[in-house]
Short mmCIF file of N, CA and C and ligand atoms in Angstrom, two decimals:
data_model
loop_
_atom_site.label_atom_id
_atom_site.label_comp_id
_atom_site.label_asym_id
_atom_site.label_seq_id
_atom_site.Cartn_x
_atom_site.Cartn_y
_atom_site.Cartn_z
N MET A 1 0.85 -1.20 0.00
CA MET A 1 0.00 0.00 0.00
C MET A 1 0.88 1.25 0.00
N ARG A 2 0.46 2.24 -0.73
CA ARG A 2 1.20 3.50 -0.83
C ARG A 2 1.11 4.25 0.49
N PRO A 3 2.21 4.80 1.00
CA PRO A 3 2.12 5.58 2.24
C PRO A 3 1.23 6.80 2.04
N LEU A 4 0.50 7.16 3.06
CA LEU A 4 -0.34 8.35 2.99
C LEU A 4 0.50 9.53 3.41
N LEU A 5 0.79 10.40 2.47
CA LEU A 5 1.62 11.56 2.79
C LEU A 5 0.74 12.76 3.06
N VAL A 6 -0.22 12.56 3.96
CA VAL A 6 -1.22 13.58 4.21
C VAL A 6 -0.65 14.77 4.95
N GLY A 7 0.49 14.59 5.58
CA GLY A 7 1.09 15.72 6.29
C GLY A 7 2.08 16.47 5.39
N ALA A 8 2.00 16.22 4.10
CA ALA A 8 3.01 16.74 3.17
C ALA A 8 3.18 18.24 3.25
N LEU A 9 2.08 18.97 3.44
CA LEU A 9 2.18 20.42 3.52
C LEU A 9 3.09 20.86 4.65
N LEU A 10 3.09 20.07 5.72
CA LEU A 10 3.87 20.44 6.90
C LEU A 10 5.31 19.99 6.80
N VAL A 11 5.60 19.04 5.93
CA VAL A 11 6.94 18.46 5.92
C VAL A 11 7.68 18.67 4.61
N THR A 12 7.09 19.37 3.65
CA THR A 12 7.74 19.51 2.35
C THR A 12 9.13 20.12 2.47
N ALA A 13 9.31 21.01 3.40
CA ALA A 13 10.60 21.68 3.54
C ALA A 13 11.71 20.68 3.87
N ALA A 14 11.35 19.54 4.47
CA ALA A 14 12.34 18.56 4.88
C ALA A 14 12.66 17.55 3.79
N CYS A 15 11.91 17.58 2.68
CA CYS A 15 12.08 16.56 1.64
C CYS A 15 13.27 16.87 0.77
N GLY A 16 14.13 15.89 0.54
CA GLY A 16 15.24 16.06 -0.39
C GLY A 16 14.78 15.78 -1.81
N GLY A 17 15.38 16.44 -2.80
CA GLY A 17 15.01 16.19 -4.19
C GLY A 17 15.53 14.84 -4.64
N GLY A 18 14.79 14.17 -5.51
CA GLY A 18 15.25 12.92 -6.11
C GLY A 18 15.02 11.68 -5.27
N ALA A 19 14.55 11.83 -4.05
CA ALA A 19 14.30 10.66 -3.21
C ALA A 19 13.01 9.98 -3.67
N PRO A 20 12.93 8.64 -3.55
CA PRO A 20 11.68 7.96 -3.91
C PRO A 20 10.54 8.40 -2.99
N PRO A 21 9.28 8.31 -3.47
CA PRO A 21 8.16 8.74 -2.63
C PRO A 21 8.16 7.97 -1.31
N GLY A 22 7.96 8.67 -0.23
CA GLY A 22 7.90 8.03 1.08
C GLY A 22 9.24 7.99 1.78
N ALA A 23 10.33 8.09 1.02
CA ALA A 23 11.65 8.13 1.65
C ALA A 23 11.93 9.55 2.09
N GLY A 24 12.66 9.68 3.18
CA GLY A 24 13.00 11.02 3.66
C GLY A 24 11.86 11.72 4.35
N THR A 25 10.80 10.99 4.64
CA THR A 25 9.65 11.64 5.27
C THR A 25 9.15 10.81 6.45
N LEU A 26 8.36 11.46 7.23
CA LEU A 26 7.62 10.81 8.30
C LEU A 26 6.25 10.53 7.69
N ALA A 27 5.84 9.26 7.64
CA ALA A 27 4.60 8.91 6.94
C ALA A 27 3.77 7.93 7.75
N ILE A 28 2.48 7.92 7.48
CA ILE A 28 1.57 6.97 8.12
C ILE A 28 1.02 6.04 7.06
N ARG A 29 1.15 4.73 7.32
CA ARG A 29 0.70 3.73 6.36
C ARG A 29 -0.37 2.86 6.98
N ASP A 30 -1.17 2.26 6.09
CA ASP A 30 -2.13 1.20 6.44
C ASP A 30 -3.04 1.51 7.64
N PRO A 31 -3.61 2.71 7.71
CA PRO A 31 -4.49 2.99 8.85
C PRO A 31 -5.84 2.30 8.70
N TRP A 32 -6.40 1.82 9.81
CA TRP A 32 -7.79 1.38 9.81
C TRP A 32 -8.34 1.44 11.23
N ALA A 33 -9.65 1.58 11.33
CA ALA A 33 -10.33 1.63 12.63
C ALA A 33 -11.45 0.61 12.63
N ARG A 34 -11.77 0.12 13.80
CA ARG A 34 -12.89 -0.81 13.95
C ARG A 34 -14.20 -0.05 14.03
N SER A 35 -15.21 -0.59 13.37
CA SER A 35 -16.55 0.01 13.47
C SER A 35 -17.01 -0.05 14.93
N ALA A 36 -17.83 0.95 15.36
CA ALA A 36 -18.28 1.01 16.75
C ALA A 36 -19.47 1.95 16.84
N ASP A 37 -20.24 1.81 17.93
CA ASP A 37 -21.39 2.68 18.15
C ASP A 37 -20.97 4.00 18.78
N SER A 38 -21.79 5.01 18.57
CA SER A 38 -21.59 6.30 19.21
C SER A 38 -21.54 6.12 20.73
N GLY A 39 -20.66 6.85 21.41
CA GLY A 39 -20.57 6.78 22.86
C GLY A 39 -19.67 5.66 23.37
N THR A 40 -19.22 4.79 22.47
CA THR A 40 -18.36 3.69 22.91
C THR A 40 -16.89 3.99 22.55
N VAL A 41 -16.06 2.97 22.62
CA VAL A 41 -14.64 3.12 22.28
C VAL A 41 -14.36 2.31 21.02
N THR A 42 -13.26 2.67 20.38
CA THR A 42 -12.78 1.84 19.28
C THR A 42 -11.26 1.87 19.24
N ALA A 43 -10.69 1.07 18.36
CA ALA A 43 -9.23 1.03 18.23
C ALA A 43 -8.85 1.43 16.81
N VAL A 44 -7.73 2.14 16.72
CA VAL A 44 -7.15 2.52 15.43
C VAL A 44 -5.78 1.84 15.31
N TYR A 45 -5.54 1.25 14.15
CA TYR A 45 -4.26 0.61 13.86
C TYR A 45 -3.60 1.34 12.70
N LEU A 46 -2.31 1.53 12.77
CA LEU A 46 -1.56 2.18 11.69
C LEU A 46 -0.07 1.97 11.94
N VAL A 47 0.71 2.35 10.95
CA VAL A 47 2.17 2.26 11.06
C VAL A 47 2.74 3.64 10.79
N VAL A 48 3.53 4.16 11.73
CA VAL A 48 4.24 5.42 11.53
C VAL A 48 5.66 5.07 11.10
N THR A 49 6.02 5.48 9.88
CA THR A 49 7.34 5.16 9.33
C THR A 49 8.22 6.40 9.35
N ASN A 50 9.37 6.27 9.96
CA ASN A 50 10.31 7.38 10.00
C ASN A 50 11.40 7.19 8.94
N GLY A 51 11.22 7.86 7.79
CA GLY A 51 12.21 7.77 6.72
C GLY A 51 13.23 8.89 6.77
N GLU A 52 13.21 9.60 7.88
CA GLU A 52 14.11 10.75 8.02
C GLU A 52 15.46 10.34 8.60
N SER A 53 16.39 11.30 8.64
CA SER A 53 17.73 10.98 9.11
C SER A 53 17.88 11.10 10.62
N GLY A 54 16.87 11.67 11.29
CA GLY A 54 16.93 11.79 12.74
C GLY A 54 15.75 11.10 13.39
N PRO A 55 15.79 10.89 14.71
CA PRO A 55 14.67 10.25 15.39
C PRO A 55 13.43 11.13 15.37
N ALA A 56 12.26 10.49 15.41
CA ALA A 56 10.99 11.20 15.53
C ALA A 56 10.32 10.70 16.80
N THR A 57 9.70 11.59 17.54
CA THR A 57 9.07 11.17 18.79
C THR A 57 7.57 11.41 18.74
N TYR A 58 6.82 10.29 18.74
CA TYR A 58 5.35 10.36 18.81
C TYR A 58 4.98 10.88 20.20
N THR A 59 4.12 11.90 20.24
CA THR A 59 3.72 12.43 21.55
C THR A 59 2.23 12.30 21.82
N GLY A 60 1.44 11.94 20.83
CA GLY A 60 0.02 11.79 21.11
C GLY A 60 -0.83 11.90 19.87
N ALA A 61 -2.12 11.63 20.05
CA ALA A 61 -3.06 11.69 18.93
C ALA A 61 -4.39 12.21 19.43
N SER A 62 -5.20 12.71 18.50
CA SER A 62 -6.53 13.18 18.86
C SER A 62 -7.44 13.03 17.66
N SER A 63 -8.75 13.14 17.92
CA SER A 63 -9.73 13.11 16.83
C SER A 63 -10.88 14.04 17.19
N PRO A 64 -11.35 14.84 16.23
CA PRO A 64 -12.51 15.68 16.51
C PRO A 64 -13.77 14.85 16.73
N ALA A 65 -13.73 13.56 16.39
CA ALA A 65 -14.91 12.70 16.54
C ALA A 65 -14.89 11.91 17.84
N ALA A 66 -13.93 12.23 18.75
CA ALA A 66 -13.82 11.47 20.00
C ALA A 66 -13.38 12.38 21.13
N GLU A 67 -13.69 11.97 22.37
CA GLU A 67 -13.28 12.77 23.53
C GLU A 67 -11.78 12.71 23.75
N SER A 68 -11.19 11.52 23.57
CA SER A 68 -9.75 11.41 23.74
C SER A 68 -9.21 10.22 22.96
N VAL A 69 -7.91 10.28 22.69
CA VAL A 69 -7.22 9.18 22.00
C VAL A 69 -5.94 8.91 22.78
N SER A 70 -5.71 7.66 23.16
CA SER A 70 -4.48 7.34 23.89
C SER A 70 -3.83 6.09 23.32
N LEU A 71 -2.54 5.96 23.58
CA LEU A 71 -1.79 4.81 23.07
C LEU A 71 -1.87 3.68 24.09
N HIS A 72 -2.30 2.52 23.63
CA HIS A 72 -2.44 1.34 24.49
C HIS A 72 -1.61 0.20 23.92
N GLU A 73 -1.34 -0.76 24.79
CA GLU A 73 -0.76 -2.01 24.31
C GLU A 73 -1.55 -3.18 24.90
N THR A 74 -1.87 -4.12 24.03
CA THR A 74 -2.58 -5.33 24.46
C THR A 74 -1.54 -6.38 24.83
N MET A 75 -1.70 -6.98 26.00
CA MET A 75 -0.76 -8.03 26.40
C MET A 75 -1.53 -9.18 27.03
N ALA A 76 -1.06 -10.38 26.77
CA ALA A 76 -1.65 -11.57 27.39
C ALA A 76 -0.85 -11.91 28.64
N MET A 77 -1.56 -12.00 29.78
CA MET A 77 -0.91 -12.36 31.04
C MET A 77 -1.75 -13.40 31.75
N ASN A 78 -1.14 -14.54 32.07
CA ASN A 78 -1.84 -15.61 32.76
C ASN A 78 -3.13 -16.01 32.03
N GLY A 79 -3.05 -16.04 30.71
CA GLY A 79 -4.19 -16.47 29.92
C GLY A 79 -5.27 -15.42 29.77
N MET A 80 -5.05 -14.22 30.33
CA MET A 80 -6.03 -13.15 30.21
C MET A 80 -5.42 -12.04 29.35
N VAL A 81 -6.28 -11.38 28.59
CA VAL A 81 -5.81 -10.28 27.75
C VAL A 81 -6.05 -8.96 28.47
N HIS A 82 -4.99 -8.19 28.62
CA HIS A 82 -5.07 -6.89 29.29
C HIS A 82 -4.67 -5.79 28.32
N MET A 83 -5.14 -4.58 28.58
CA MET A 83 -4.66 -3.42 27.84
C MET A 83 -4.00 -2.48 28.82
N MET A 84 -2.83 -2.01 28.41
CA MET A 84 -2.07 -1.10 29.25
C MET A 84 -1.92 0.23 28.52
N ALA A 85 -2.10 1.34 29.23
CA ALA A 85 -1.80 2.65 28.64
C ALA A 85 -0.29 2.81 28.62
N LEU A 86 0.26 3.22 27.48
CA LEU A 86 1.70 3.40 27.37
C LEU A 86 2.06 4.84 27.63
N ASP A 87 3.27 5.02 28.08
CA ASP A 87 3.86 6.35 28.16
C ASP A 87 3.66 6.99 26.79
N THR A 88 3.18 8.22 26.73
CA THR A 88 2.78 8.77 25.44
C THR A 88 3.96 8.99 24.50
N ALA A 89 5.14 9.28 25.02
CA ALA A 89 6.27 9.57 24.12
C ALA A 89 6.88 8.26 23.63
N GLN A 90 6.94 8.09 22.30
CA GLN A 90 7.51 6.89 21.69
C GLN A 90 8.53 7.35 20.67
N VAL A 91 9.79 7.04 20.93
CA VAL A 91 10.84 7.48 20.01
C VAL A 91 10.93 6.48 18.85
N ILE A 92 10.91 6.99 17.63
CA ILE A 92 11.04 6.16 16.43
C ILE A 92 12.39 6.48 15.80
N ALA A 93 13.29 5.52 15.81
CA ALA A 93 14.65 5.73 15.27
C ALA A 93 14.57 5.94 13.76
N PRO A 94 15.58 6.59 13.17
CA PRO A 94 15.60 6.76 11.71
C PRO A 94 15.52 5.40 11.01
N GLY A 95 14.63 5.30 10.03
CA GLY A 95 14.47 4.04 9.30
C GLY A 95 13.58 3.04 10.01
N ASP A 96 13.11 3.38 11.19
CA ASP A 96 12.29 2.47 11.98
C ASP A 96 10.81 2.88 11.89
N SER A 97 9.95 2.03 12.44
CA SER A 97 8.51 2.30 12.41
C SER A 97 7.90 2.05 13.78
N LEU A 98 6.85 2.80 14.08
CA LEU A 98 6.01 2.51 15.24
C LEU A 98 4.82 1.75 14.69
N VAL A 99 4.70 0.48 15.05
CA VAL A 99 3.69 -0.39 14.45
C VAL A 99 2.53 -0.59 15.43
N LEU A 100 1.34 -0.17 15.02
CA LEU A 100 0.14 -0.38 15.81
C LEU A 100 -0.70 -1.41 15.06
N ARG A 101 -0.92 -2.58 15.68
CA ARG A 101 -1.68 -3.61 14.98
C ARG A 101 -2.46 -4.44 15.98
N GLU A 102 -3.41 -5.21 15.46
CA GLU A 102 -4.27 -6.03 16.31
C GLU A 102 -3.43 -6.93 17.21
N GLY A 103 -3.78 -6.98 18.49
CA GLY A 103 -3.07 -7.81 19.44
C GLY A 103 -1.83 -7.14 20.00
N GLY A 104 -1.54 -5.91 19.56
CA GLY A 104 -0.36 -5.21 20.04
C GLY A 104 -0.72 -3.79 20.42
N LYS A 105 0.13 -2.87 19.98
CA LYS A 105 -0.15 -1.46 20.28
C LYS A 105 -1.31 -0.97 19.41
N HIS A 106 -2.07 -0.03 19.94
CA HIS A 106 -3.17 0.56 19.18
C HIS A 106 -3.49 1.92 19.76
N LEU A 107 -4.19 2.72 18.98
CA LEU A 107 -4.73 3.97 19.52
C LEU A 107 -6.11 3.65 20.05
N MET A 108 -6.32 3.90 21.34
CA MET A 108 -7.62 3.69 21.96
C MET A 108 -8.39 4.99 21.80
N VAL A 109 -9.52 4.90 21.13
CA VAL A 109 -10.33 6.09 20.84
C VAL A 109 -11.53 6.05 21.79
N ASN A 110 -11.57 7.01 22.71
CA ASN A 110 -12.60 7.01 23.77
C ASN A 110 -13.67 8.04 23.50
N GLY A 111 -14.91 7.68 23.84
CA GLY A 111 -16.01 8.63 23.75
C GLY A 111 -16.31 9.07 22.32
N LEU A 112 -16.60 8.10 21.47
CA LEU A 112 -16.94 8.42 20.07
C LEU A 112 -18.18 9.31 20.02
N ARG A 113 -18.08 10.37 19.24
CA ARG A 113 -19.21 11.31 19.14
C ARG A 113 -20.20 10.90 18.06
N ARG A 114 -19.83 9.92 17.26
CA ARG A 114 -20.76 9.41 16.26
C ARG A 114 -20.48 7.94 16.00
N ARG A 115 -21.47 7.28 15.38
CA ARG A 115 -21.32 5.87 15.05
C ARG A 115 -20.34 5.73 13.89
N LEU A 116 -19.49 4.72 13.94
CA LEU A 116 -18.57 4.44 12.84
C LEU A 116 -18.99 3.13 12.19
N VAL A 117 -19.32 3.21 10.91
CA VAL A 117 -19.67 1.98 10.18
C VAL A 117 -18.64 1.78 9.08
N ALA A 118 -18.55 0.53 8.60
CA ALA A 118 -17.60 0.20 7.53
C ALA A 118 -17.82 1.15 6.36
N GLY A 119 -16.75 1.69 5.84
CA GLY A 119 -16.83 2.63 4.73
C GLY A 119 -16.69 4.08 5.17
N ASP A 120 -16.93 4.36 6.47
CA ASP A 120 -16.70 5.71 7.01
C ASP A 120 -15.20 5.97 7.08
N THR A 121 -14.87 7.24 7.34
CA THR A 121 -13.49 7.54 7.72
C THR A 121 -13.52 8.30 9.04
N LEU A 122 -12.51 8.03 9.86
CA LEU A 122 -12.35 8.69 11.15
C LEU A 122 -11.13 9.60 11.05
N PRO A 123 -11.31 10.93 11.20
CA PRO A 123 -10.15 11.81 11.14
C PRO A 123 -9.33 11.71 12.42
N VAL A 124 -8.03 11.50 12.28
CA VAL A 124 -7.14 11.39 13.44
C VAL A 124 -5.91 12.26 13.15
N THR A 125 -5.46 12.98 14.17
CA THR A 125 -4.23 13.76 14.07
C THR A 125 -3.18 13.11 14.96
N VAL A 126 -2.02 12.81 14.38
CA VAL A 126 -0.91 12.20 15.12
C VAL A 126 0.16 13.28 15.29
N ARG A 127 0.59 13.49 16.55
CA ARG A 127 1.52 14.59 16.85
C ARG A 127 2.90 14.11 17.25
N PHE A 128 3.88 14.97 16.98
CA PHE A 128 5.28 14.64 17.26
C PHE A 128 5.92 15.74 18.10
N ALA A 129 7.01 15.40 18.76
CA ALA A 129 7.65 16.30 19.72
C ALA A 129 8.15 17.59 19.08
N ASP A 130 8.47 17.54 17.78
CA ASP A 130 8.98 18.76 17.13
C ASP A 130 7.85 19.67 16.67
N GLY A 131 6.62 19.34 17.01
CA GLY A 131 5.49 20.20 16.69
C GLY A 131 4.75 19.81 15.43
N ARG A 132 5.29 18.82 14.69
CA ARG A 132 4.58 18.41 13.49
C ARG A 132 3.35 17.59 13.83
N ALA A 133 2.37 17.62 12.92
CA ALA A 133 1.15 16.85 13.10
C ALA A 133 0.78 16.24 11.76
N LEU A 134 0.50 14.94 11.74
CA LEU A 134 0.06 14.27 10.52
C LEU A 134 -1.43 14.01 10.65
N GLU A 135 -2.18 14.51 9.67
CA GLU A 135 -3.63 14.30 9.64
C GLU A 135 -3.90 13.05 8.81
N VAL A 136 -4.65 12.12 9.39
CA VAL A 136 -4.97 10.88 8.69
C VAL A 136 -6.47 10.70 8.64
N ARG A 137 -6.97 10.32 7.47
CA ARG A 137 -8.37 9.92 7.37
C ARG A 137 -8.39 8.40 7.42
N VAL A 138 -8.77 7.87 8.59
CA VAL A 138 -8.64 6.44 8.85
C VAL A 138 -9.89 5.71 8.35
N PRO A 139 -9.73 4.77 7.41
CA PRO A 139 -10.89 4.00 6.93
C PRO A 139 -11.43 3.08 8.03
N VAL A 140 -12.75 3.00 8.11
CA VAL A 140 -13.40 2.16 9.12
C VAL A 140 -13.75 0.80 8.49
N ARG A 141 -13.40 -0.26 9.21
CA ARG A 141 -13.75 -1.61 8.77
C ARG A 141 -14.71 -2.22 9.77
N SER A 142 -15.45 -3.21 9.29
CA SER A 142 -16.39 -3.92 10.15
C SER A 142 -15.63 -4.57 11.31
N ALA A 143 -16.23 -4.50 12.52
CA ALA A 143 -15.53 -4.99 13.71
C ALA A 143 -15.37 -6.50 13.69
N TYR A 144 -16.28 -7.23 13.05
CA TYR A 144 -16.18 -8.70 13.10
C TYR A 144 -16.23 -9.30 11.71
CU1 CU B 1 -6.91 -0.23 24.28
#
């Protein structure tokens, strides 16, 4: 899948000429969210790829369609599945990715202000320590 360079307006100054698309940039790939009812919670999965020459630090996310968004990790302990809130700052080394996927890290979206059904998009803003923000339109998939 092609990386979504939705934050391009904010990062164009950092792009080197002649680099392949997606290289030399901070990009979000493969976003999706689970369908959910209004007033409930849902999870967003995506990959933040750091193609830049320096580290990038994820500091948080938000959505105008939700009360709050936090970074969680799902872990199995003693045969039970738990979710833990992670320290919000996540350093992504150059060439590395922050991977949010089912059964692992995810964005927990709390207090949905509207129902999300398959085919909708959920707007999410992902923020970094240097002040940059990547806007993502996250496609909604059926929960089951
Ligand atoms: Cu969670």
